[in-house]
Amino acid sequence: MLEIAVIADDLTGAADTGVQFCRLARPNYLLAASALATAQFPDSPKAVTVHTSSRHLPPLAARNAVTQAARALKSFQPSLIYKKIDSCLRGNLGPEIDALLEELGLEQAFVAPAFPAQGRLTIHDEHLIHGIPLGKTEIAKDPINPVKCSLVSEVIAAQTCHDVGVVDIEATAKGSKELEQAVSSLLKKGTKIIVFDACEQEHLENIARLSLDRYPGSLLVGSAGLALGLAEVVTQRQGKKQATSPSTQGSLLFVGGSASARLADQHEALVAQNQASQMILDAEMLADPKAREQRRKWGDEAAVSLAQTNLVLRITPPEENKSKPSSEAVAQGLAQVAAAAALTSSPAGMFLSGGDTAQAVFEQLEVQAVELHAEVLPGLVWGTIMGGPQNGGLVVTKAGAFGEDDDLVKLHGLLCGQA
């Protein structure tokens, strides 16, 4: 039996959420939902996190992918199932929540996308990113999944067949009796999906505690913030597992497929400290099926550089008023270059940012799963690769738009024993 199972719509989000439960249950494995039926774990898992790669799928396909993941997880008899969603509300939130409610026979969903540690807050149903309403941030211009509405309930209501209600910050902050009364009132009206305000981590713990104690037939839905709240509540009751720390010697490969300005700043800070060389690869050439020879040359060049020092592989930023290549095709091309370098030069560890990029690199390197160990910095998740030529290797993943500008500098220090 599993103590916890997490279903996420992309790889890096799965990692930064699944790792929150390492304090509860080890070993904790991360893998593609499609690989769950045939997975062979070295030790019996106590926690499993699966990613469905469904964020960019059409709604019906996303619903089907999550349904299949839930069916596969049932055989593991998880005590808890947590649904991870994007903290910027991208993807198929409604269809995926609906799929789990139906497949698992759950009574209602409690949804809290806030992640205070990363500047994601929900106040009076309005979702804020570092104080800016979501619909006024760069997420509204996302080339694949733009979110133009800032109200969480409206984003979900446009995608689901169920009634959606909101619990305001006043009740969430007070917790206990007031919070239960607010939820009870909505449930009596037939509300099936309840959105919760939250602007402090304590508020998320209040939501998790309410679900566990008063509404165990609920599906908890959120980002890594609510997962952290759930883990904290359970560890207060059951105790905490011993955390570990990573270290390595040798060159590190940093691969960034996200066009996020935050990730670009993180790469620049690492290079400015003379802690890595870098190659900035043209996104159109990475995506062009006719540019195989150019990608091969880049792979050879990257291998030579990686044999000598840490290396950053990143993509050119998108240009305004210009058609953009498919993000999936860019990720696949970048993964080909990264895999060629890794296979030739065998780096001591890899840093992968962007869910599509991490998934593509894992596919190129025939990675079967990752054993999750710890969150070494907020949003940066350390694990050990299982399967393929990099078996046993260190990997750190991160969603593209998260973190501080010096996070990769700090990560380098941690991995190399300089922190």
Tab-separated table of C-alpha atoms in Angstrom:
chain	number	residue	atom	x	y	z
A	1	MET	CA	0.000	0.000	0.000
A	2	LEU	CA	1.067	3.543	-0.775
A	3	GLU	CA	0.860	6.261	1.822
A	4	ILE	CA	0.454	8.960	-0.847
A	5	ALA	CA	0.021	9.165	-4.618
A	6	VAL	CA	0.318	12.381	-6.602
A	7	ILE	CA	-1.062	12.960	-10.101
A	8	ALA	CA	0.416	15.972	-11.932
A	9	ASP	CA	0.033	17.299	-15.448
A	10	ASP	CA	3.739	17.886	-16.111
A	11	LEU	CA	7.081	16.521	-14.933
A	12	THR	CA	8.668	19.422	-13.058
A	13	GLY	CA	5.414	20.198	-11.273
A	14	ALA	CA	5.172	16.544	-10.316
A	15	ALA	CA	8.678	16.691	-8.870
A	16	ASP	CA	8.264	19.850	-6.786
A	17	THR	CA	4.978	18.516	-5.393
A	18	GLY	CA	5.880	14.866	-4.929
A	19	VAL	CA	9.061	15.756	-3.067
A	20	GLN	CA	7.010	17.436	-0.327
A	21	PHE	CA	5.951	13.953	0.780
A	22	CYS	CA	9.482	12.602	1.224
A	23	ARG	CA	9.157	13.690	4.847
A	24	LEU	CA	6.255	11.213	5.145
A	25	ALA	CA	7.140	8.284	2.962
A	26	ARG	CA	10.270	6.784	1.425
A	27	PRO	CA	11.116	5.524	-1.091
A	28	ASN	CA	9.278	8.058	-3.212
A	29	TYR	CA	9.324	7.516	-6.975
A	30	LEU	CA	8.541	9.885	-9.849
A	31	LEU	CA	7.616	8.477	-13.262
A	32	ALA	CA	5.361	8.891	-16.267
A	33	ALA	CA	1.819	7.661	-15.674
A	34	SER	CA	2.088	5.584	-18.839
A	35	ALA	CA	5.012	3.645	-17.316
A	36	LEU	CA	3.295	2.822	-14.041
A	37	ALA	CA	1.839	-0.538	-15.117
A	38	THR	CA	5.228	-1.962	-16.112
A	39	ALA	CA	7.465	-0.159	-13.590
A	40	GLN	CA	9.928	-2.279	-11.616
A	41	PHE	CA	10.987	-0.519	-8.422
A	42	PRO	CA	14.175	-1.534	-6.582
A	43	ASP	CA	12.293	-1.190	-3.298
A	44	SER	CA	8.586	-1.268	-2.533
A	45	PRO	CA	7.360	2.320	-2.938
A	46	LYS	CA	5.693	4.184	-0.111
A	47	ALA	CA	4.925	7.212	-2.303
A	48	VAL	CA	4.478	7.519	-6.058
A	49	THR	CA	4.185	10.660	-8.147
A	50	VAL	CA	3.047	10.331	-11.753
A	51	HIS	CA	2.918	12.923	-14.506
A	52	THR	CA	0.391	12.671	-17.316
A	53	SER	CA	1.939	15.256	-19.703
A	54	SER	CA	-1.612	16.512	-20.166
A	55	ARG	CA	-1.267	20.256	-19.626
A	56	HIS	CA	-1.206	21.008	-23.342
A	57	LEU	CA	-3.602	18.275	-24.494
A	58	PRO	CA	-7.168	18.883	-25.690
A	59	PRO	CA	-9.614	18.691	-22.742
A	60	LEU	CA	-11.033	15.246	-23.534
A	61	ALA	CA	-7.570	13.758	-24.052
A	62	ALA	CA	-6.408	15.268	-20.752
A	63	ARG	CA	-9.412	13.825	-18.944
A	64	ASN	CA	-8.736	10.384	-20.417
A	65	ALA	CA	-5.044	10.549	-19.470
A	66	VAL	CA	-5.870	11.366	-15.844
A	67	THR	CA	-8.558	8.667	-15.728
A	68	GLN	CA	-6.041	6.066	-16.909
A	69	ALA	CA	-3.496	7.267	-14.342
A	70	ALA	CA	-6.042	6.968	-11.534
A	71	ARG	CA	-6.988	3.435	-12.624
A	72	ALA	CA	-3.332	2.386	-12.669
A	73	LEU	CA	-2.765	3.837	-9.190
A	74	LYS	CA	-5.728	1.993	-7.685
A	75	SER	CA	-3.775	-1.275	-7.682
A	76	PHE	CA	-1.267	0.351	-5.280
A	77	GLN	CA	-4.088	1.143	-2.805
A	78	PRO	CA	-2.929	4.657	-1.881
A	79	SER	CA	-4.185	6.032	1.412
A	80	LEU	CA	-4.271	9.528	-0.094
A	81	ILE	CA	-4.382	10.838	-3.659
A	82	TYR	CA	-3.338	14.441	-4.311
A	83	LYS	CA	-4.014	16.253	-7.593
A	84	LYS	CA	-1.288	18.711	-8.526
A	85	ILE	CA	-2.259	21.686	-10.717
A	86	ASP	CA	-0.232	24.595	-12.045
A	87	SER	CA	0.129	27.478	-9.603
A	88	CYS	CA	-0.543	29.794	-12.566
A	89	LEU	CA	-3.761	27.913	-13.460
A	90	ARG	CA	-2.548	26.717	-16.866
A	91	GLY	CA	-3.837	23.468	-18.299
A	92	ASN	CA	-6.992	21.379	-18.096
A	93	LEU	CA	-7.961	21.990	-14.483
A	94	GLY	CA	-11.677	21.259	-14.887
A	95	PRO	CA	-11.499	18.068	-16.967
A	96	GLU	CA	-8.764	16.588	-14.784
A	97	ILE	CA	-10.574	17.310	-11.515
A	98	ASP	CA	-13.805	15.920	-12.996
A	99	ALA	CA	-12.002	12.759	-14.086
A	100	LEU	CA	-10.661	12.060	-10.599
A	101	LEU	CA	-13.938	12.782	-8.830
A	102	GLU	CA	-15.684	10.302	-11.095
A	103	GLU	CA	-13.018	7.595	-11.269
A	104	LEU	CA	-12.231	7.624	-7.546
A	105	GLY	CA	-15.824	8.108	-6.421
A	106	LEU	CA	-14.965	11.158	-4.303
A	107	GLU	CA	-17.609	13.506	-2.977
A	108	GLN	CA	-16.026	16.903	-3.653
A	109	ALA	CA	-12.783	18.660	-4.540
A	110	PHE	CA	-11.022	21.239	-2.362
A	111	VAL	CA	-8.932	23.468	-4.644
A	112	ALA	CA	-6.184	25.810	-3.395
A	113	PRO	CA	-3.565	26.801	-6.017
A	114	ALA	CA	-1.782	29.301	-3.750
A	115	PHE	CA	1.931	28.834	-3.108
A	116	PRO	CA	2.988	31.661	-0.752
A	117	ALA	CA	6.691	30.741	-0.793
A	118	GLN	CA	6.720	31.413	-4.536
A	119	GLY	CA	4.555	34.544	-4.496
A	120	ARG	CA	1.318	32.827	-5.586
A	121	LEU	CA	-1.592	34.077	-3.445
A	122	THR	CA	-5.386	33.858	-3.749
A	123	ILE	CA	-7.372	36.660	-2.108
A	124	HIS	CA	-11.143	37.106	-2.647
A	125	ASP	CA	-10.884	34.487	-5.413
A	126	GLU	CA	-8.337	36.621	-7.300
A	127	HIS	CA	-5.071	34.807	-8.002
A	128	LEU	CA	-1.963	36.979	-7.687
A	129	ILE	CA	1.566	36.371	-8.929
A	130	HIS	CA	3.980	38.452	-6.844
A	131	GLY	CA	1.130	40.885	-6.164
A	132	ILE	CA	-0.040	41.175	-9.784
A	133	PRO	CA	-3.404	39.716	-10.873
A	134	LEU	CA	-2.755	36.601	-12.945
A	135	GLY	CA	-4.544	37.986	-16.014
A	136	LYS	CA	-2.113	40.907	-16.133
A	137	THR	CA	1.090	38.840	-15.943
A	138	GLU	CA	3.117	37.157	-18.695
A	139	ILE	CA	0.931	34.073	-18.174
A	140	ALA	CA	-1.855	35.881	-20.037
A	141	LYS	CA	0.437	35.859	-23.097
A	142	ASP	CA	1.610	32.258	-22.722
A	143	PRO	CA	1.942	30.969	-26.317
A	144	ILE	CA	0.372	27.601	-25.465
A	145	ASN	CA	-1.843	28.031	-22.388
A	146	PRO	CA	-2.663	31.718	-21.858
A	147	VAL	CA	-4.729	32.439	-18.733
A	148	LYS	CA	-6.427	35.801	-19.095
A	149	CYS	CA	-8.807	35.550	-16.129
A	150	SER	CA	-7.548	36.158	-12.588
A	151	LEU	CA	-10.494	34.588	-10.716
A	152	VAL	CA	-9.780	30.971	-9.833
A	153	SER	CA	-13.438	29.959	-9.647
A	154	GLU	CA	-14.144	31.377	-13.113
A	155	VAL	CA	-11.158	29.628	-14.672
A	156	ILE	CA	-12.354	26.280	-13.309
A	157	ALA	CA	-16.077	26.909	-13.888
A	158	ALA	CA	-15.378	27.444	-17.600
A	159	GLN	CA	-13.903	23.931	-17.768
A	160	THR	CA	-16.086	21.784	-15.492
A	161	CYS	CA	-19.631	20.467	-15.444
A	162	HIS	CA	-19.884	20.912	-11.663
A	163	ASP	CA	-20.889	23.889	-9.516
A	164	VAL	CA	-17.917	25.881	-8.205
A	165	GLY	CA	-17.925	27.856	-4.958
A	166	VAL	CA	-15.427	30.021	-3.072
A	167	VAL	CA	-14.309	30.128	0.569
A	168	ASP	CA	-13.023	33.618	1.320
A	169	ILE	CA	-9.747	34.471	3.027
A	170	GLU	CA	-11.497	35.429	6.273
A	171	ALA	CA	-12.695	31.863	6.866
A	172	THR	CA	-9.500	30.249	5.590
A	173	ALA	CA	-7.367	32.365	7.907
A	174	LYS	CA	-9.493	31.638	10.988
A	175	GLY	CA	-9.616	27.916	10.303
A	176	SER	CA	-11.423	25.378	12.494
A	177	LYS	CA	-15.087	26.234	13.134
A	178	GLU	CA	-15.420	29.198	10.727
A	179	LEU	CA	-13.771	27.296	7.893
A	180	GLU	CA	-15.936	24.241	8.417
A	181	GLN	CA	-19.075	26.379	8.475
A	182	ALA	CA	-18.152	28.040	5.175
A	183	VAL	CA	-17.526	24.682	3.519
A	184	SER	CA	-20.654	23.101	4.970
A	185	SER	CA	-22.767	25.960	3.621
A	186	LEU	CA	-21.451	25.441	0.101
A	187	LEU	CA	-21.864	21.668	0.216
A	188	LYS	CA	-25.490	22.017	1.287
A	189	LYS	CA	-26.074	24.026	-1.897
A	190	GLY	CA	-24.732	21.159	-3.982
A	191	THR	CA	-21.330	22.718	-4.675
A	192	LYS	CA	-18.943	20.016	-5.879
A	193	ILE	CA	-15.720	22.018	-6.385
A	194	ILE	CA	-14.710	24.468	-3.651
A	195	VAL	CA	-11.959	27.051	-4.230
A	196	PHE	CA	-10.124	28.347	-1.160
A	197	ASP	CA	-8.387	31.670	-0.669
A	198	ALA	CA	-4.922	31.466	0.892
A	199	CYS	CA	-2.091	33.955	1.335
A	200	GLU	CA	-0.045	32.254	4.071
A	201	GLN	CA	1.230	28.717	4.392
A	202	GLU	CA	-0.779	28.355	7.608
A	203	HIS	CA	-3.975	28.861	5.591
A	204	LEU	CA	-3.083	25.882	3.400
A	205	GLU	CA	-2.463	23.779	6.497
A	206	ASN	CA	-5.937	24.765	7.726
A	207	ILE	CA	-7.439	23.477	4.470
A	208	ALA	CA	-5.499	20.208	4.626
A	209	ARG	CA	-6.459	19.676	8.268
A	210	LEU	CA	-10.143	20.286	7.495
A	211	SER	CA	-10.042	17.764	4.651
A	212	LEU	CA	-8.353	15.055	6.718
A	213	ASP	CA	-10.473	15.521	9.847
A	214	ARG	CA	-13.932	16.470	8.592
A	215	TYR	CA	-14.131	15.614	4.885
A	216	PRO	CA	-11.940	12.545	4.188
A	217	GLY	CA	-13.958	11.876	1.020
A	218	SER	CA	-12.510	14.999	-0.591
A	219	LEU	CA	-9.927	15.342	-3.344
A	220	LEU	CA	-7.211	17.829	-2.425
A	221	VAL	CA	-6.166	19.861	-5.475
A	222	GLY	CA	-3.387	22.421	-5.516
A	223	SER	CA	0.200	23.318	-6.251
A	224	ALA	CA	3.234	22.377	-4.189
A	225	GLY	CA	1.975	24.853	-1.564
A	226	LEU	CA	-1.054	22.805	-0.515
A	227	ALA	CA	1.044	19.630	-0.788
A	228	LEU	CA	3.478	21.174	1.682
A	229	GLY	CA	0.574	22.049	3.972
A	230	LEU	CA	-0.783	18.498	3.815
A	231	ALA	CA	2.654	17.032	4.491
A	232	GLU	CA	3.160	19.347	7.456
A	233	VAL	CA	-0.157	18.388	9.038
A	234	VAL	CA	0.486	14.662	8.650
A	235	THR	CA	4.077	14.853	9.908
A	236	GLN	CA	2.891	16.673	13.014
A	237	ARG	CA	0.851	13.550	13.714
A	238	GLN	CA	3.115	10.778	12.450
A	239	GLY	CA	6.657	12.139	12.715
A	240	LYS	CA	9.156	13.185	10.080
A	241	LYS	CA	11.531	11.098	7.965
A	242	GLN	CA	15.225	12.004	7.957
A	243	ALA	CA	16.219	14.338	5.113
A	244	THR	CA	19.389	13.868	3.052
A	245	SER	CA	21.687	16.232	1.156
A	246	PRO	CA	23.216	15.883	-2.327
A	247	SER	CA	26.861	16.264	-3.292
A	248	THR	CA	28.873	15.442	-6.379
A	249	GLN	CA	32.173	16.009	-8.119
A	250	GLY	CA	32.639	16.708	-11.799
A	251	SER	CA	30.925	18.781	-14.488
A	252	LEU	CA	27.239	19.632	-14.310
A	253	LEU	CA	24.895	20.011	-17.277
A	254	PHE	CA	22.239	22.735	-16.975
A	255	VAL	CA	19.439	22.431	-19.553
A	256	GLY	CA	16.781	25.150	-19.785
A	257	GLY	CA	13.988	24.834	-22.318
A	258	SER	CA	11.698	27.442	-20.805
A	259	ALA	CA	11.490	30.912	-22.362
A	260	SER	CA	10.912	32.379	-18.889
A	261	ALA	CA	12.822	35.587	-18.209
A	262	ARG	CA	13.363	34.367	-14.626
A	263	LEU	CA	15.189	31.249	-15.852
A	264	ALA	CA	17.297	33.334	-18.236
A	265	ASP	CA	18.382	35.544	-15.323
A	266	GLN	CA	19.285	32.466	-13.290
A	267	HIS	CA	21.458	31.149	-16.115
A	268	GLU	CA	23.144	34.515	-16.591
A	269	ALA	CA	23.972	34.734	-12.889
A	270	LEU	CA	25.643	31.306	-13.022
A	271	VAL	CA	27.702	32.239	-16.081
A	272	ALA	CA	28.620	35.652	-14.627
A	273	GLN	CA	30.159	33.874	-11.621
A	274	ASN	CA	32.375	31.889	-14.026
A	275	GLN	CA	30.731	28.716	-12.781
A	276	ALA	CA	29.664	27.539	-16.243
A	277	SER	CA	30.101	28.129	-19.934
A	278	GLN	CA	26.963	28.406	-22.023
A	279	MET	CA	25.527	27.693	-25.450
A	280	ILE	CA	22.447	29.651	-26.523
A	281	LEU	CA	20.729	27.575	-29.192
A	282	ASP	CA	18.358	28.918	-31.817
A	283	ALA	CA	14.841	27.691	-31.030
A	284	GLU	CA	13.804	27.504	-34.692
A	285	MET	CA	16.792	25.343	-35.566
A	286	LEU	CA	16.068	23.078	-32.620
A	287	ALA	CA	12.522	22.570	-33.882
A	288	ASP	CA	13.339	22.288	-37.601
A	289	PRO	CA	13.194	18.623	-38.741
A	290	LYS	CA	15.655	19.491	-41.530
A	291	ALA	CA	18.312	20.788	-39.113
A	292	ARG	CA	19.471	17.401	-37.814
A	293	GLU	CA	23.064	18.059	-38.844
A	294	GLN	CA	23.138	21.359	-36.953
A	295	ARG	CA	21.801	19.661	-33.815
A	296	ARG	CA	24.429	16.946	-34.182
A	297	LYS	CA	27.167	19.594	-34.368
A	298	TRP	CA	25.779	21.336	-31.324
A	299	GLY	CA	25.776	18.004	-29.481
A	300	ASP	CA	29.451	17.429	-30.334
A	301	GLU	CA	30.362	20.961	-29.281
A	302	ALA	CA	28.427	20.603	-26.033
A	303	ALA	CA	30.168	17.315	-25.225
A	304	VAL	CA	33.601	18.910	-25.647
A	305	SER	CA	32.659	21.831	-23.413
A	306	LEU	CA	31.030	19.598	-20.779
A	307	ALA	CA	34.155	17.462	-20.540
A	308	GLN	CA	36.023	20.557	-19.358
A	309	THR	CA	33.543	22.524	-17.247
A	310	ASN	CA	29.912	23.012	-16.237
A	311	LEU	CA	27.716	23.808	-19.231
A	312	VAL	CA	24.447	25.705	-19.682
A	313	LEU	CA	22.301	24.806	-22.688
A	314	ARG	CA	19.494	27.305	-23.237
A	315	ILE	CA	17.259	28.520	-26.039
A	316	THR	CA	16.941	31.906	-27.703
A	317	PRO	CA	14.023	33.927	-26.304
A	318	PRO	CA	10.923	34.281	-28.518
A	319	GLU	CA	10.735	37.373	-30.701
A	320	GLU	CA	7.730	39.674	-30.663
A	321	ASN	CA	5.401	39.591	-33.677
A	322	LYS	CA	7.045	36.468	-35.040
A	323	SER	CA	5.555	33.003	-35.364
A	324	LYS	CA	6.913	30.702	-32.681
A	325	PRO	CA	7.967	27.106	-33.261
A	326	SER	CA	6.166	24.333	-31.417
A	327	SER	CA	7.337	24.175	-27.796
A	328	GLU	CA	7.253	20.380	-27.999
A	329	ALA	CA	9.483	20.406	-31.083
A	330	VAL	CA	11.899	22.837	-29.407
A	331	ALA	CA	12.041	20.618	-26.323
A	332	GLN	CA	12.725	17.538	-28.432
A	333	GLY	CA	15.530	19.274	-30.331
A	334	LEU	CA	17.112	20.615	-27.153
A	335	ALA	CA	16.871	17.170	-25.575
A	336	GLN	CA	18.727	15.648	-28.532
A	337	VAL	CA	21.616	18.074	-28.020
A	338	ALA	CA	21.631	17.563	-24.239
A	339	ALA	CA	21.483	13.773	-24.512
A	340	ALA	CA	24.335	13.701	-27.036
A	341	ALA	CA	26.503	15.708	-24.646
A	342	ALA	CA	25.534	13.600	-21.626
A	343	LEU	CA	26.121	10.270	-23.375
A	344	THR	CA	29.575	11.349	-24.528
A	345	SER	CA	30.829	13.218	-21.472
A	346	SER	CA	28.861	11.605	-18.589
A	347	PRO	CA	28.229	14.675	-16.391
A	348	ALA	CA	28.254	14.311	-12.612
A	349	GLY	CA	24.714	15.636	-12.547
A	350	MET	CA	22.013	17.345	-14.600
A	351	PHE	CA	19.751	20.319	-13.939
A	352	LEU	CA	16.582	20.328	-16.060
A	353	SER	CA	14.169	23.253	-16.131
A	354	GLY	CA	10.781	23.212	-17.836
A	355	GLY	CA	8.464	20.197	-17.731
A	356	ASP	CA	8.477	19.521	-21.476
A	357	THR	CA	12.264	19.787	-21.564
A	358	ALA	CA	12.810	17.455	-18.608
A	359	GLN	CA	10.434	14.888	-20.073
A	360	ALA	CA	12.125	15.042	-23.488
A	361	VAL	CA	15.610	14.625	-21.964
A	362	PHE	CA	14.419	11.659	-19.909
A	363	GLU	CA	12.981	10.040	-23.020
A	364	GLN	CA	16.223	10.542	-24.943
A	365	LEU	CA	18.213	9.011	-22.077
A	366	GLU	CA	15.716	6.164	-21.510
A	367	VAL	CA	15.078	7.188	-17.907
A	368	GLN	CA	12.424	4.939	-16.370
A	369	ALA	CA	11.846	6.815	-13.125
A	370	VAL	CA	13.446	9.134	-10.579
A	371	GLU	CA	13.726	8.437	-6.886
A	372	LEU	CA	12.932	11.720	-5.141
A	373	HIS	CA	15.072	12.712	-2.167
A	374	ALA	CA	14.715	16.362	-1.166
A	375	GLU	CA	13.909	19.925	-2.166
A	376	VAL	CA	17.403	21.438	-2.045
A	377	LEU	CA	16.093	24.980	-2.638
A	378	PRO	CA	12.489	26.163	-3.018
A	379	GLY	CA	11.208	24.565	-6.216
A	380	LEU	CA	14.485	22.753	-6.956
A	381	VAL	CA	14.082	19.002	-6.511
A	382	TRP	CA	16.916	16.503	-6.190
A	383	GLY	CA	16.543	12.904	-7.263
A	384	THR	CA	18.409	9.845	-8.538
A	385	ILE	CA	17.891	8.572	-12.086
A	386	MET	CA	16.643	5.002	-12.526
A	387	GLY	CA	17.264	3.172	-15.787
A	388	GLY	CA	19.111	4.021	-18.993
A	389	PRO	CA	22.768	4.932	-19.476
A	390	GLN	CA	22.613	7.596	-16.726
A	391	ASN	CA	21.296	5.116	-14.137
A	392	GLY	CA	22.197	6.228	-10.612
A	393	GLY	CA	23.016	9.758	-11.742
A	394	LEU	CA	22.027	12.919	-9.905
A	395	VAL	CA	19.290	15.115	-11.379
A	396	VAL	CA	17.689	18.354	-10.195
A	397	THR	CA	14.467	19.651	-11.769
A	398	LYS	CA	12.706	23.020	-11.600
A	399	ALA	CA	9.705	24.655	-13.216
A	400	GLY	CA	10.848	27.443	-15.545
A	401	ALA	CA	9.376	30.569	-13.936
A	402	PHE	CA	10.188	29.814	-10.286
A	403	GLY	CA	12.934	30.950	-7.961
A	404	GLU	CA	15.386	33.739	-7.252
A	405	ASP	CA	18.012	35.032	-9.666
A	406	ASP	CA	20.874	33.410	-7.745
A	407	ASP	CA	19.236	29.990	-7.316
A	408	LEU	CA	21.551	28.215	-9.753
A	409	VAL	CA	24.599	29.799	-8.133
A	410	LYS	CA	23.367	28.477	-4.794
A	411	LEU	CA	22.622	25.084	-6.323
A	412	HIS	CA	26.136	24.848	-7.727
A	413	GLY	CA	27.540	25.594	-4.283
A	414	LEU	CA	25.350	22.962	-2.642
A	415	LEU	CA	26.219	20.236	-5.140
A	416	CYS	CA	29.925	20.979	-5.047
A	417	GLY	CA	30.169	21.360	-1.261
A	418	GLN	CA	30.832	25.114	-1.418
A	419	ALA	CA	27.720	26.301	0.396
